[in-house]
Amino acid sequence: MAADNRHLLSLSSIGQTSAPSRWRTEAMRAHRAPRLIFFTKGQGRITIAGLTSGYTANNLIFLPAGTMYGFEVGPTTFGHMLAIPHAMAGEWPESHVHLRLRDVHMQKDIASAFDSLERELKSDRAGHARAAHYHLGLLAVLFERALERQEGTPPDARAGSAAAQLVAAFTALVERDYAKGRAIADFARALGVTPTHLTRCVRRTCGKSAHDLLTDRILYEARRQLSETRRPVAEIAAALGFSSPAYFSRAFHAAVGVSPSRFRRQSAETGGISPRPARPFAQELTRGLGNLG
């Protein structure tokens, strides 16, 4: 069982990652507590709730708990990922927000707040943890002010489209039920649409199929558990909705290039294995989960 990190305040760096660990940023995933991403250099694409858009330097992105996302990390990309304790989630928006900071003074204030927070998190001085939480509170105020300044900026028209709203609802269901062995037809039925229409909308918003998003989320969780826990492979397979460990191993090998057991061993040494294209994994999932299609 993974540790419950909802109550932890932590800060990690975003930078060029090696191919073996690229899945940690690119694959669809979500967290049990909010995240704040601050890109300070570079550019790329980020997919949030099934909608893909570009990001550049001085972009600030807030992700509520349970929001599926993934992003590219280019050769010049650098930034920070802040884990916000669940208890402080009420100080942040209820939905995801992508701010493109244009005001130089606001850029400096945000960067300074991150630097101060990081300094306290790394400190061993008295009260450093409390000070870090105070800096997080200040960062929430700065975010609110930046959001207020951006209210006059035209929003992404795609976000309000029927397709984007449907896909957002789909990703929320996937995050809730990805480990239950459900088919795309089951998700489509719950949303009141046909599987064909759902896939068409997903392709329109992020260039992938509904099946790709679902399998990507399952594959991320499989690799996470293999690399971060000692849970037996058979238990991971069952927890992710596979009908047998054999089906899980075959699907995983088709996608990643090695067996789950070997991935676990090599992950301990190198941080993971570079994934192959997910299409074979999607094909094997259809067989391994029985109903998935």
Coordinates of C-alpha atoms in Angstrom, one line a residue:
M1 CA 0.0 0.0 0.0
A2 CA 1.4 3.4 -1.0
A3 CA 2.0 5.9 1.7
D4 CA -0.5 8.7 2.1
N5 CA 1.3 11.9 1.1
R6 CA -1.8 14.1 1.1
H7 CA -0.6 16.0 4.2
L8 CA 3.0 16.6 3.1
L9 CA 4.4 19.9 1.8
S10 CA 7.2 19.2 -0.7
L11 CA 9.0 20.8 -3.6
S12 CA 10.8 19.1 -6.4
S13 CA 12.6 20.3 -9.5
I14 CA 11.4 19.8 -13.1
G15 CA 14.2 19.4 -15.6
Q16 CA 15.4 17.4 -18.5
T17 CA 14.9 13.7 -17.5
S18 CA 16.6 10.7 -18.9
A19 CA 14.6 8.4 -21.2
P20 CA 14.3 5.7 -18.4
S21 CA 12.3 8.0 -16.1
R22 CA 10.4 10.1 -18.7
W23 CA 7.2 8.2 -17.9
R24 CA 7.0 10.0 -14.5
T25 CA 6.2 13.3 -16.3
E26 CA 4.6 12.3 -19.6
A27 CA 2.2 9.6 -18.6
M28 CA -1.3 10.5 -17.4
R29 CA -1.6 10.5 -13.6
A30 CA -3.1 12.4 -10.7
H31 CA -2.4 13.0 -7.0
R32 CA -4.4 12.9 -3.9
A33 CA -3.4 16.4 -2.9
P34 CA -3.1 19.6 -5.1
R35 CA 0.0 20.4 -7.2
L36 CA 1.4 23.7 -8.4
I37 CA 3.7 23.7 -11.3
F38 CA 6.0 26.7 -12.1
F39 CA 7.8 26.5 -15.4
T40 CA 10.7 29.0 -15.4
K41 CA 12.4 28.0 -18.6
G42 CA 11.7 26.2 -21.8
Q43 CA 8.4 25.2 -23.5
G44 CA 6.4 22.2 -24.4
R45 CA 2.9 20.7 -24.2
I46 CA 0.8 19.8 -21.2
T47 CA -2.4 17.8 -21.1
I48 CA -4.8 18.6 -18.2
A49 CA -8.1 16.8 -17.9
G50 CA -7.7 15.6 -21.5
L51 CA -7.1 19.0 -23.0
T52 CA -3.6 19.6 -24.5
S53 CA -2.1 23.1 -24.7
G54 CA 1.3 24.7 -24.8
Y55 CA 3.4 26.0 -21.9
T56 CA 6.3 28.4 -21.9
A57 CA 8.5 30.1 -19.3
N58 CA 6.8 31.9 -16.5
N59 CA 3.7 29.7 -16.7
L60 CA 2.0 28.8 -13.4
I61 CA -0.3 25.8 -13.4
F62 CA -2.5 24.7 -10.5
L63 CA -3.9 21.2 -10.4
P64 CA -6.6 20.2 -7.8
A65 CA -6.4 16.8 -6.3
G66 CA -7.6 14.0 -8.6
T67 CA -6.9 16.0 -11.9
M68 CA -5.3 13.8 -14.6
Y69 CA -2.3 15.4 -16.3
G70 CA 1.0 14.8 -18.1
F71 CA 3.5 17.1 -19.8
E72 CA 6.5 17.1 -22.0
V73 CA 9.9 18.1 -20.7
G74 CA 12.1 19.5 -23.4
P75 CA 15.9 19.9 -23.3
T76 CA 15.7 23.5 -22.0
T77 CA 12.8 23.0 -19.6
F78 CA 13.2 23.9 -16.0
G79 CA 10.7 24.5 -13.2
H80 CA 9.3 23.4 -9.9
M81 CA 6.5 21.0 -8.7
L82 CA 5.0 21.9 -5.4
A83 CA 2.9 19.4 -3.4
I84 CA 0.3 21.3 -1.5
P85 CA -1.0 19.7 1.8
H86 CA -4.6 18.6 1.6
A87 CA -5.4 20.7 4.7
M88 CA -4.5 23.9 2.7
A89 CA -6.4 23.0 -0.5
G90 CA -9.2 25.4 0.5
E91 CA -6.9 28.4 -0.1
W92 CA -6.6 27.4 -3.8
P93 CA -9.1 27.2 -6.7
E94 CA -11.5 24.3 -7.1
S95 CA -10.6 23.8 -10.7
H96 CA -7.3 23.7 -12.6
V97 CA -5.8 27.0 -13.7
H98 CA -3.1 27.8 -16.2
L99 CA -1.7 31.3 -15.7
R100 CA 0.7 32.8 -18.2
L101 CA 2.6 35.4 -16.2
R102 CA 3.4 38.5 -18.2
D103 CA 4.0 41.1 -15.5
V104 CA 7.7 41.2 -14.7
H105 CA 7.1 42.2 -11.1
M106 CA 4.7 39.3 -10.6
Q107 CA 7.2 36.9 -12.1
K108 CA 9.8 38.0 -9.6
D109 CA 7.4 37.8 -6.7
I110 CA 6.4 34.2 -7.6
A111 CA 10.0 33.2 -8.1
S112 CA 11.0 34.7 -4.8
A113 CA 8.2 32.9 -3.0
F114 CA 9.4 29.6 -4.4
D115 CA 13.0 30.3 -3.5
S116 CA 12.0 31.2 0.1
L117 CA 9.8 28.1 0.5
E118 CA 12.6 25.9 -0.8
R119 CA 15.1 27.5 1.5
E120 CA 13.0 26.7 4.5
L121 CA 12.2 23.2 3.4
K122 CA 15.9 22.5 3.2
S123 CA 16.7 24.2 6.5
D124 CA 17.2 22.6 9.9
R125 CA 16.7 25.8 11.8
A126 CA 14.0 26.1 14.5
G127 CA 10.5 26.6 13.0
H128 CA 11.6 25.9 9.4
A129 CA 8.5 23.7 8.7
R130 CA 6.2 26.3 10.0
A131 CA 8.0 29.0 8.0
A132 CA 7.6 26.9 4.9
H133 CA 3.9 26.7 5.4
Y134 CA 3.7 30.5 5.9
H135 CA 5.5 30.9 2.6
L136 CA 3.0 28.6 1.0
G137 CA 0.2 30.8 2.3
L138 CA 1.9 33.8 0.8
L139 CA 2.2 31.9 -2.5
A140 CA -1.5 31.3 -2.4
V141 CA -2.1 35.0 -2.1
L142 CA 0.2 35.8 -5.0
F143 CA -1.5 33.2 -7.1
E144 CA -4.9 34.8 -6.3
R145 CA -3.5 38.2 -7.4
A146 CA -2.0 36.8 -10.6
L147 CA -5.4 35.2 -11.4
E148 CA -7.1 38.5 -10.8
R149 CA -4.8 40.3 -13.2
Q150 CA -5.4 37.6 -15.9
E151 CA -9.2 37.9 -15.7
G152 CA -9.1 40.3 -18.7
T153 CA -7.2 37.8 -20.8
P154 CA -9.3 35.8 -23.2
P155 CA -9.6 32.2 -21.9
D156 CA -8.9 29.2 -24.1
A157 CA -12.1 28.9 -26.1
R158 CA -11.6 25.1 -26.4
A159 CA -12.0 24.6 -22.7
G160 CA -15.6 25.7 -22.8
S161 CA -16.5 23.5 -25.8
A162 CA -18.8 20.5 -25.4
A163 CA -16.0 18.2 -26.5
A164 CA -13.6 19.5 -23.8
Q165 CA -16.3 19.3 -21.1
L166 CA -17.1 15.7 -22.1
V167 CA -13.4 14.7 -22.1
A168 CA -12.9 16.4 -18.7
A169 CA -15.7 14.3 -17.3
F170 CA -14.3 11.2 -18.9
T171 CA -10.8 11.8 -17.3
A172 CA -12.4 12.3 -13.9
L173 CA -14.2 8.9 -14.3
V174 CA -10.9 7.3 -15.5
E175 CA -9.1 8.6 -12.4
R176 CA -11.8 7.2 -10.2
D177 CA -12.2 3.8 -11.9
Y178 CA -9.1 3.0 -14.0
A179 CA -8.3 0.1 -11.7
K180 CA -11.7 -1.6 -12.0
G181 CA -11.2 -3.3 -15.3
R182 CA -13.9 -1.2 -17.0
A183 CA -14.3 -0.8 -20.8
I184 CA -14.4 2.4 -22.8
A185 CA -18.0 1.4 -23.5
D186 CA -18.7 1.4 -19.8
F187 CA -17.3 5.0 -19.4
A188 CA -19.2 6.1 -22.5
R189 CA -22.5 4.7 -21.2
A190 CA -22.0 6.5 -17.9
L191 CA -21.5 9.7 -19.8
G192 CA -24.5 9.2 -22.0
V193 CA -22.6 9.0 -25.3
T194 CA -21.4 6.3 -27.7
P195 CA -17.8 5.0 -27.5
T196 CA -17.2 6.4 -31.0
H197 CA -18.3 9.9 -30.0
L198 CA -16.2 9.8 -26.9
T199 CA -13.1 8.7 -28.8
R200 CA -13.7 11.4 -31.4
C201 CA -13.9 14.1 -28.7
V202 CA -10.7 12.9 -27.0
R203 CA -8.8 12.9 -30.2
R204 CA -10.1 16.5 -30.8
T205 CA -8.8 17.7 -27.5
C206 CA -5.5 15.9 -27.0
G207 CA -4.8 13.9 -30.2
K208 CA -5.2 10.5 -28.5
S209 CA -8.0 8.0 -28.3
A210 CA -10.1 7.4 -25.2
H211 CA -8.5 4.0 -25.0
D212 CA -5.0 5.5 -25.0
L213 CA -5.8 7.8 -22.0
L214 CA -7.1 4.9 -20.0
T215 CA -4.2 2.5 -20.8
D216 CA -1.7 5.3 -20.2
R217 CA -3.2 5.9 -16.7
I218 CA -3.1 2.1 -15.9
L219 CA 0.5 1.8 -17.2
Y220 CA 1.7 4.7 -15.1
E221 CA 0.2 3.2 -11.9
A222 CA 1.7 -0.2 -12.8
R223 CA 5.2 1.3 -13.1
R224 CA 4.7 3.5 -10.0
Q225 CA 3.9 0.5 -7.9
L226 CA 6.6 -1.7 -9.3
S227 CA 9.2 1.0 -8.7
E228 CA 8.0 2.4 -5.4
T229 CA 6.6 -0.5 -3.5
R230 CA 7.4 -4.2 -2.8
R231 CA 3.9 -5.3 -3.6
P232 CA 4.0 -8.7 -5.4
V233 CA 3.4 -8.5 -9.1
A234 CA 0.3 -10.8 -8.8
E235 CA -1.2 -8.3 -6.3
I236 CA -0.5 -5.3 -8.6
A237 CA -2.1 -7.1 -11.5
A238 CA -5.3 -7.9 -9.5
A239 CA -5.4 -4.4 -8.1
L240 CA -5.3 -2.9 -11.6
G241 CA -8.2 -5.1 -12.8
F242 CA -6.3 -7.8 -14.8
S243 CA -7.8 -11.2 -15.0
S244 CA -4.5 -12.9 -14.3
P245 CA -0.8 -12.1 -13.6
A246 CA 0.1 -13.6 -16.9
Y247 CA -2.1 -11.2 -18.9
F248 CA -0.6 -8.3 -16.9
S249 CA 3.0 -9.4 -17.5
R250 CA 2.4 -9.9 -21.2
A251 CA 0.7 -6.4 -21.6
F252 CA 3.5 -4.8 -19.5
H253 CA 6.2 -6.4 -21.5
A254 CA 4.6 -5.3 -24.8
A255 CA 4.5 -1.7 -23.7
V256 CA 7.8 -1.4 -21.8
G257 CA 10.0 -4.0 -23.3
V258 CA 10.8 -5.9 -20.2
S259 CA 8.8 -8.0 -17.7
P260 CA 7.3 -6.4 -14.5
S261 CA 9.9 -8.2 -12.4
R262 CA 12.8 -7.0 -14.5
F263 CA 11.4 -3.5 -14.6
R264 CA 11.4 -3.5 -10.8
R265 CA 15.0 -4.7 -10.6
Q266 CA 16.2 -2.2 -13.1
S267 CA 14.1 0.6 -11.7
A268 CA 16.0 0.2 -8.4
E269 CA 19.2 0.7 -10.3
T270 CA 18.4 3.3 -13.0
G271 CA 15.1 4.8 -12.2
G272 CA 13.0 3.0 -14.7
I273 CA 12.9 1.8 -18.3
S274 CA 12.1 3.9 -21.4
P275 CA 8.7 2.9 -22.6
R276 CA 7.8 1.7 -26.1
P277 CA 4.7 3.1 -27.9
A278 CA 1.6 2.3 -25.9
R279 CA -0.4 0.7 -28.8
P280 CA 0.7 -2.9 -28.1
F281 CA -0.1 -2.3 -24.4
A282 CA -3.6 -1.2 -25.4
Q283 CA -4.1 -4.3 -27.5
E284 CA -3.0 -6.6 -24.7
L285 CA -5.2 -4.8 -22.2
T286 CA -8.2 -5.6 -24.3
R287 CA -7.4 -9.3 -23.7
G288 CA -6.0 -9.0 -20.2
L289 CA -8.9 -7.0 -18.7
G290 CA -11.5 -9.0 -20.5
N291 CA -14.1 -6.3 -21.1
L292 CA -11.8 -3.4 -22.1
G293 CA -12.4 -2.1 -25.6

